[in-house]
Amino acid sequence: MRRRTPPPPSPLPQRDGIDPVRVRLPGLGPWTTVGEHLSERFGPRRAGLLAEMFAAGRIVGANGQAVPPDTAYVPGMFVWFHRDLPPEEPVPFPVEVVYRDEHVVVADKPHFLATTPRGSHVTETALARLRRELGLPTLGAAHRLDRLTAGLVLFTVRPEERGAYQALFRDRRVHKVYEAVAPYDPALTLPVTVRSRILKERGELAAREVPGEPNAVSRVELLAHRPDGLARYQLTPHTGQTHQLRVHMSALGVPIRHDPLYPEVTAAGPAGDPRHPLQLLARELAFTDPVTGKDHRLRSARPLTAWSPAGEDDGGAETGGPDGPGGDRGVPRGQ
């Protein structure tokens, strides 16, 4: 099998923790200049922006020098540039570092912060923030949490090692435990293992269960319940389908508190209500490091606000934890 030649390193530094856009000119086409190809790629609506970028020398080649629009088209040539990003609403909660060594960073992500740049969330993401705050421009995500879900996320420090850590999740060699707050149903027999086939189609906000061979398996256990009708659950996913835990809890008749999509789409929609964060937390992450061989068992100290001692049910308690600021963070367990 012929290996594809890796692209040259970027001649542009990151900006606000975000890599520049890299474009590889395709091998076939009617273009005679770089400007012709990028004009077609950008489209007529961005013609003015493209002209400004060329005029300002913001589109560069592998040597870091500006590429004029009349540069001869060369199939396979790379060019780089930074996008102009619109202002983003800051997520007013910190990203706590639970564990860090020369290979990985395990962070405790707050609700409403995306893991990696996507769509309208770019600089206000856990990855971009950590790159800036830790001074680690090569940091990359080994997996992702939904923007509305809080808790532990594994990042890698060295790009050449990222594949080994991503394989942990692909091969289901990471033990993940979540906690959730949802209604209490005394008629629901727990613990229970839920198995179903979940389908999430492009363009649809919510995933749904469909007939067929199960592709999603979740273990649901009751931890405690209160007189106000709420309960705290431990959720252990054995597979990783989109919105799996949210779909399974809804199917059991106990949808996770403040879920804007399940069992039905609310007025808040997929963005969620910032006053009422989804009560789902990636509480524990356990794995054997594929590079060092160390066993890690890490735990989030974030509270689920609907279960807080004060009974508050909003986003105001994000920075605290059940053991106070810090808790047992930063201490890998099982080593």
Short mmCIF file of C-alpha atoms in Angstrom, two decimals:
data_model
loop_
_atom_site.label_atom_id
_atom_site.label_comp_id
_atom_site.label_asym_id
_atom_site.label_seq_id
_atom_site.Cartn_x
_atom_site.Cartn_y
_atom_site.Cartn_z
CA MET A 1 0.00 0.00 0.00
CA ARG A 2 1.43 3.34 -1.03
CA ARG A 3 1.79 5.81 1.81
CA ARG A 4 0.65 9.35 1.27
CA THR A 5 3.38 11.93 1.72
CA PRO A 6 2.65 14.01 4.83
CA PRO A 7 2.09 17.73 4.25
CA PRO A 8 4.90 20.14 5.07
CA PRO A 9 4.78 21.89 8.44
CA SER A 10 2.73 25.06 8.63
CA PRO A 11 4.74 28.23 8.01
CA LEU A 12 2.21 30.20 10.07
CA PRO A 13 1.98 30.05 13.86
CA GLN A 14 -1.29 29.40 15.65
CA ARG A 15 -3.54 32.34 16.41
CA ASP A 16 -5.45 32.21 19.72
CA GLY A 17 -4.74 28.49 19.88
CA ILE A 18 -6.19 27.87 16.40
CA ASP A 19 -4.20 26.36 13.53
CA PRO A 20 -4.20 28.13 10.17
CA VAL A 21 -6.29 26.69 7.36
CA ARG A 22 -4.27 24.47 5.01
CA VAL A 23 -5.40 24.02 1.40
CA ARG A 24 -3.89 21.46 -0.95
CA LEU A 25 -4.44 22.26 -4.62
CA PRO A 26 -6.07 19.25 -6.33
CA GLY A 27 -4.42 17.38 -9.14
CA LEU A 28 -7.01 17.94 -11.83
CA GLY A 29 -8.92 21.02 -12.87
CA PRO A 30 -9.22 23.91 -15.29
CA TRP A 31 -7.35 26.44 -13.16
CA THR A 32 -4.19 28.18 -14.36
CA THR A 33 -3.50 30.26 -11.25
CA VAL A 34 -3.84 29.84 -7.48
CA GLY A 35 -6.24 32.79 -7.45
CA GLU A 36 -8.62 31.09 -9.90
CA HIS A 37 -8.83 27.96 -7.78
CA LEU A 38 -9.34 29.78 -4.47
CA SER A 39 -11.95 32.06 -6.04
CA GLU A 40 -13.95 28.99 -7.01
CA ARG A 41 -13.37 27.42 -3.61
CA PHE A 42 -14.37 30.52 -1.64
CA GLY A 43 -17.36 31.27 -3.84
CA PRO A 44 -18.69 34.62 -5.08
CA ARG A 45 -19.97 35.69 -1.66
CA ARG A 46 -16.41 35.75 -0.31
CA ALA A 47 -14.75 37.26 -3.35
CA GLY A 48 -14.11 40.56 -1.57
CA LEU A 49 -12.59 38.86 1.46
CA LEU A 50 -10.33 36.73 -0.75
CA ALA A 51 -9.12 39.83 -2.61
CA GLU A 52 -8.31 41.52 0.70
CA MET A 53 -6.38 38.49 1.91
CA PHE A 54 -4.30 38.33 -1.25
CA ALA A 55 -3.64 42.10 -1.11
CA ALA A 56 -2.52 41.87 2.52
CA GLY A 57 -0.19 38.92 1.82
CA ARG A 58 -2.15 36.70 4.21
CA ILE A 59 -2.11 33.65 1.92
CA VAL A 60 1.31 32.03 2.06
CA GLY A 61 3.17 29.06 0.67
CA ALA A 62 5.36 26.45 2.36
CA ASN A 63 8.25 28.93 2.62
CA GLY A 64 6.10 31.43 4.49
CA GLN A 65 6.17 33.91 1.63
CA ALA A 66 2.98 35.54 0.34
CA VAL A 67 1.41 33.84 -2.67
CA PRO A 68 0.07 36.37 -5.24
CA PRO A 69 -3.23 35.47 -6.94
CA ASP A 70 -1.52 35.12 -10.33
CA THR A 71 0.88 32.45 -9.05
CA ALA A 72 0.94 29.55 -11.51
CA TYR A 73 -1.27 26.64 -10.47
CA VAL A 74 0.76 23.60 -9.39
CA PRO A 75 -1.17 20.41 -8.52
CA GLY A 76 -0.42 19.29 -4.97
CA MET A 77 0.81 22.72 -3.85
CA PHE A 78 -0.12 23.78 -0.30
CA VAL A 79 -1.16 27.25 0.83
CA TRP A 80 -2.02 28.46 4.33
CA PHE A 81 -4.04 31.32 5.79
CA HIS A 82 -5.88 32.31 8.96
CA ARG A 83 -9.63 32.76 8.87
CA ASP A 84 -11.20 35.91 10.23
CA LEU A 85 -13.24 34.63 13.14
CA PRO A 86 -16.30 36.40 14.49
CA PRO A 87 -16.39 37.27 18.21
CA GLU A 88 -17.55 34.40 20.43
CA GLU A 89 -19.52 34.56 23.65
CA PRO A 90 -17.09 33.61 26.43
CA VAL A 91 -17.94 30.53 28.50
CA PRO A 92 -17.38 31.91 32.03
CA PHE A 93 -16.05 28.70 33.60
CA PRO A 94 -12.44 27.47 33.78
CA VAL A 95 -11.05 24.32 32.22
CA GLU A 96 -9.39 22.54 35.13
CA VAL A 97 -6.35 20.31 34.56
CA VAL A 98 -6.79 17.05 36.44
CA TYR A 99 -3.58 15.37 35.31
CA ARG A 100 -0.63 16.34 33.15
CA ASP A 101 2.61 14.72 32.08
CA GLU A 102 4.84 14.93 29.00
CA HIS A 103 2.43 12.80 26.96
CA VAL A 104 -1.14 13.68 27.98
CA VAL A 105 -3.32 16.30 29.62
CA VAL A 106 -6.60 15.25 31.22
CA ALA A 107 -8.92 18.23 31.62
CA ASP A 108 -12.21 18.75 33.45
CA LYS A 109 -14.41 20.52 30.90
CA PRO A 110 -17.32 22.72 32.01
CA HIS A 111 -20.80 22.64 30.53
CA PHE A 112 -21.38 24.73 27.36
CA LEU A 113 -17.74 24.60 26.24
CA ALA A 114 -17.07 22.62 23.05
CA THR A 115 -14.14 20.21 23.14
CA THR A 116 -12.63 21.11 19.75
CA PRO A 117 -13.23 23.87 17.18
CA ARG A 118 -16.37 23.24 15.18
CA GLY A 119 -18.99 25.46 13.57
CA SER A 120 -19.41 28.72 15.48
CA HIS A 121 -17.33 27.50 18.43
CA VAL A 122 -13.64 27.97 17.63
CA THR A 123 -11.56 30.00 20.09
CA GLU A 124 -14.03 29.29 22.93
CA THR A 125 -13.25 25.58 23.03
CA ALA A 126 -11.39 23.44 25.54
CA LEU A 127 -8.63 22.65 23.05
CA ALA A 128 -7.95 26.27 22.07
CA ARG A 129 -8.05 27.43 25.68
CA LEU A 130 -5.64 24.77 26.88
CA ARG A 131 -3.22 25.44 24.03
CA ARG A 132 -3.12 29.09 25.10
CA GLU A 133 -3.14 28.60 28.86
CA LEU A 134 -0.60 25.75 28.96
CA GLY A 135 1.58 26.97 26.12
CA LEU A 136 1.16 23.69 24.25
CA PRO A 137 0.50 24.48 20.57
CA THR A 138 0.70 20.79 19.57
CA LEU A 139 -2.04 19.72 21.99
CA GLY A 140 -4.74 17.61 20.36
CA ALA A 141 -7.91 15.86 21.50
CA ALA A 142 -7.96 12.06 21.74
CA HIS A 143 -11.79 12.08 21.92
CA ARG A 144 -14.65 14.52 22.41
CA LEU A 145 -17.46 15.30 24.81
CA ASP A 146 -20.65 17.00 23.70
CA ARG A 147 -20.63 20.75 24.30
CA LEU A 148 -23.47 20.42 26.82
CA THR A 149 -21.76 17.61 28.77
CA ALA A 150 -19.18 18.43 31.44
CA GLY A 151 -16.33 16.27 32.68
CA LEU A 152 -13.07 14.56 31.81
CA VAL A 153 -11.45 14.80 28.38
CA LEU A 154 -8.09 13.30 27.33
CA PHE A 155 -5.72 15.44 25.24
CA THR A 156 -2.38 14.41 23.78
CA VAL A 157 0.79 16.52 23.84
CA ARG A 158 2.75 15.00 20.94
CA PRO A 159 1.12 14.68 17.51
CA GLU A 160 3.07 11.52 16.70
CA GLU A 161 1.51 9.78 19.74
CA ARG A 162 -2.08 10.91 19.19
CA GLY A 163 -3.05 7.84 17.19
CA ALA A 164 -2.08 5.51 20.03
CA TYR A 165 -4.40 7.33 22.46
CA GLN A 166 -7.23 7.62 19.95
CA ALA A 167 -6.97 3.86 19.49
CA LEU A 168 -7.79 3.41 23.19
CA PHE A 169 -11.23 4.88 22.57
CA ARG A 170 -11.71 3.21 19.21
CA ASP A 171 -10.89 -0.21 20.69
CA ARG A 172 -12.95 0.45 23.86
CA ARG A 173 -9.97 0.18 26.18
CA VAL A 174 -11.00 3.23 28.20
CA HIS A 175 -13.38 2.78 31.13
CA LYS A 176 -15.74 5.76 31.29
CA VAL A 177 -18.24 6.44 34.07
CA TYR A 178 -20.81 9.22 33.91
CA GLU A 179 -23.21 10.64 36.46
CA ALA A 180 -26.56 12.22 35.73
CA VAL A 181 -29.48 13.77 37.55
CA ALA A 182 -32.90 12.74 36.27
CA PRO A 183 -36.40 11.98 37.59
CA TYR A 184 -36.80 9.12 40.05
CA ASP A 185 -39.13 6.32 38.97
CA PRO A 186 -39.70 3.73 41.73
CA ALA A 187 -41.20 1.37 39.14
CA LEU A 188 -37.98 1.29 37.14
CA THR A 189 -35.93 -1.82 37.96
CA LEU A 190 -32.26 -0.93 38.31
CA PRO A 191 -29.48 -1.64 37.60
CA VAL A 192 -30.25 -2.35 33.97
CA THR A 193 -28.20 -2.71 30.79
CA VAL A 194 -29.87 -0.97 27.85
CA ARG A 195 -29.18 -2.25 24.34
CA SER A 196 -30.57 -0.64 21.21
CA ARG A 197 -29.72 0.58 17.74
CA ILE A 198 -29.23 4.35 17.61
CA LEU A 199 -29.26 6.36 14.40
CA LYS A 200 -28.09 9.98 14.13
CA GLU A 201 -28.55 11.43 10.67
CA ARG A 202 -26.86 14.53 9.30
CA GLY A 203 -29.11 17.56 9.57
CA GLU A 204 -31.23 16.14 12.38
CA LEU A 205 -30.85 17.58 15.88
CA ALA A 206 -31.62 14.40 17.80
CA ALA A 207 -30.61 10.78 17.47
CA ARG A 208 -33.27 8.10 17.62
CA GLU A 209 -33.64 4.40 18.30
CA VAL A 210 -34.47 2.26 15.28
CA PRO A 211 -35.06 -1.47 14.73
CA GLY A 212 -32.00 -3.58 14.08
CA GLU A 213 -28.87 -5.05 15.62
CA PRO A 214 -27.91 -3.05 18.76
CA ASN A 215 -24.98 -0.68 18.33
CA ALA A 216 -25.36 1.09 21.67
CA VAL A 217 -25.01 -0.47 25.12
CA SER A 218 -25.29 1.43 28.43
CA ARG A 219 -25.35 0.33 32.06
CA VAL A 220 -27.68 2.43 34.27
CA GLU A 221 -27.47 2.28 38.08
CA LEU A 222 -29.26 4.25 40.78
CA LEU A 223 -26.97 6.01 43.27
CA ALA A 224 -29.52 7.93 45.35
CA HIS A 225 -32.92 9.59 45.20
CA ARG A 226 -34.61 12.44 47.04
CA PRO A 227 -38.12 13.34 48.18
CA ASP A 228 -38.29 16.06 45.51
CA GLY A 229 -38.52 13.38 42.82
CA LEU A 230 -34.95 13.63 41.52
CA ALA A 231 -32.37 10.87 41.47
CA ARG A 232 -28.65 10.58 40.80
CA TYR A 233 -27.58 7.86 38.41
CA GLN A 234 -24.30 6.23 37.42
CA LEU A 235 -24.08 5.58 33.68
CA THR A 236 -21.47 3.34 32.09
CA PRO A 237 -21.38 3.38 28.28
CA HIS A 238 -19.93 0.29 26.64
CA THR A 239 -20.19 1.83 23.17
CA GLY A 240 -19.87 5.39 21.91
CA GLN A 241 -22.85 6.38 19.77
CA THR A 242 -23.80 10.05 19.50
CA HIS A 243 -26.03 11.11 22.45
CA GLN A 244 -26.15 7.47 23.56
CA LEU A 245 -26.66 8.06 27.29
CA ARG A 246 -29.20 10.80 26.69
CA VAL A 247 -31.20 8.60 24.32
CA HIS A 248 -31.14 5.60 26.66
CA MET A 249 -32.17 7.59 29.73
CA SER A 250 -35.05 9.12 27.79
CA ALA A 251 -36.10 5.68 26.53
CA LEU A 252 -36.25 4.47 30.15
CA GLY A 253 -38.68 7.28 30.93
CA VAL A 254 -36.21 9.27 33.03
CA PRO A 255 -34.67 11.86 30.66
CA ILE A 256 -31.64 13.69 31.99
CA ARG A 257 -32.58 16.95 33.67
CA HIS A 258 -32.42 20.02 31.38
CA ASP A 259 -31.86 17.96 28.23
CA PRO A 260 -32.93 20.27 25.38
CA LEU A 261 -33.33 17.42 22.86
CA TYR A 262 -34.74 14.39 24.67
CA PRO A 263 -37.48 13.30 24.87
CA GLU A 264 -38.38 16.29 22.65
CA VAL A 265 -36.67 19.40 21.34
CA THR A 266 -37.28 22.33 23.69
CA ALA A 267 -37.28 26.05 22.96
CA ALA A 268 -33.58 26.18 23.91
CA GLY A 269 -32.75 23.78 21.07
CA PRO A 270 -29.33 22.16 20.72
CA ALA A 271 -27.57 25.18 22.30
CA GLY A 272 -29.20 24.47 25.66
CA ASP A 273 -30.26 26.99 28.31
CA PRO A 274 -27.21 28.64 29.94
CA ARG A 275 -29.21 29.04 33.16
CA HIS A 276 -29.85 25.31 33.37
CA PRO A 277 -26.93 23.09 32.27
CA LEU A 278 -27.57 19.54 31.17
CA GLN A 279 -27.12 17.41 34.27
CA LEU A 280 -24.67 14.97 32.71
CA LEU A 281 -21.04 14.66 33.81
CA ALA A 282 -18.17 12.45 32.63
CA ARG A 283 -17.11 11.61 36.19
CA GLU A 284 -14.35 8.99 35.78
CA LEU A 285 -11.79 8.03 33.15
CA ALA A 286 -9.57 4.96 33.55
CA PHE A 287 -7.02 3.64 31.07
CA THR A 288 -3.58 2.14 30.71
CA ASP A 289 -1.29 4.61 29.00
CA PRO A 290 -0.23 3.05 25.67
CA VAL A 291 3.09 4.91 25.71
CA THR A 292 4.21 4.73 29.36
CA GLY A 293 2.26 1.69 30.55
CA LYS A 294 0.95 3.60 33.58
CA ASP A 295 -2.53 2.84 34.88
CA HIS A 296 -4.66 5.96 35.34
CA ARG A 297 -7.97 6.34 37.15
CA LEU A 298 -9.02 9.97 37.25
CA ARG A 299 -12.11 11.62 38.68
CA SER A 300 -13.89 14.91 38.05
CA ALA A 301 -14.63 17.04 41.10
CA ARG A 302 -17.33 19.07 39.35
CA PRO A 303 -20.78 19.09 40.93
CA LEU A 304 -24.04 18.43 39.20
CA THR A 305 -25.85 21.58 40.25
CA ALA A 306 -29.29 19.98 40.47
CA TRP A 307 -27.83 17.68 43.14
CA SER A 308 -25.80 20.30 45.00
CA PRO A 309 -26.29 20.52 48.79
CA ALA A 310 -27.83 23.97 48.39
CA GLY A 311 -30.29 22.58 45.87
CA GLU A 312 -29.32 25.18 43.30
CA ASP A 313 -30.21 24.24 39.76
CA ASP A 314 -28.26 26.65 37.58
CA GLY A 315 -24.77 27.10 36.15
CA GLY A 316 -23.46 29.17 39.04
CA ALA A 317 -21.65 26.35 40.82
CA GLU A 318 -19.45 25.23 37.93
CA THR A 319 -16.18 26.19 39.59
CA GLY A 320 -16.77 24.28 42.81
CA GLY A 321 -16.68 20.60 43.60
CA PRO A 322 -17.94 18.15 46.20
CA ASP A 323 -14.58 18.24 47.95
CA GLY A 324 -14.10 21.98 47.60
CA PRO A 325 -11.79 23.69 45.10
CA GLY A 326 -9.21 21.23 43.89
CA GLY A 327 -10.59 18.14 45.63
CA ASP A 328 -8.54 15.07 44.66
CA ARG A 329 -7.63 16.48 41.27
CA GLY A 330 -4.18 16.04 39.82
CA VAL A 331 -3.59 12.69 41.53
CA PRO A 332 -3.74 9.75 39.11
CA ARG A 333 -5.23 6.73 40.82
CA GLY A 334 -4.13 3.14 40.47
CA GLN A 335 -0.49 3.94 39.76
#
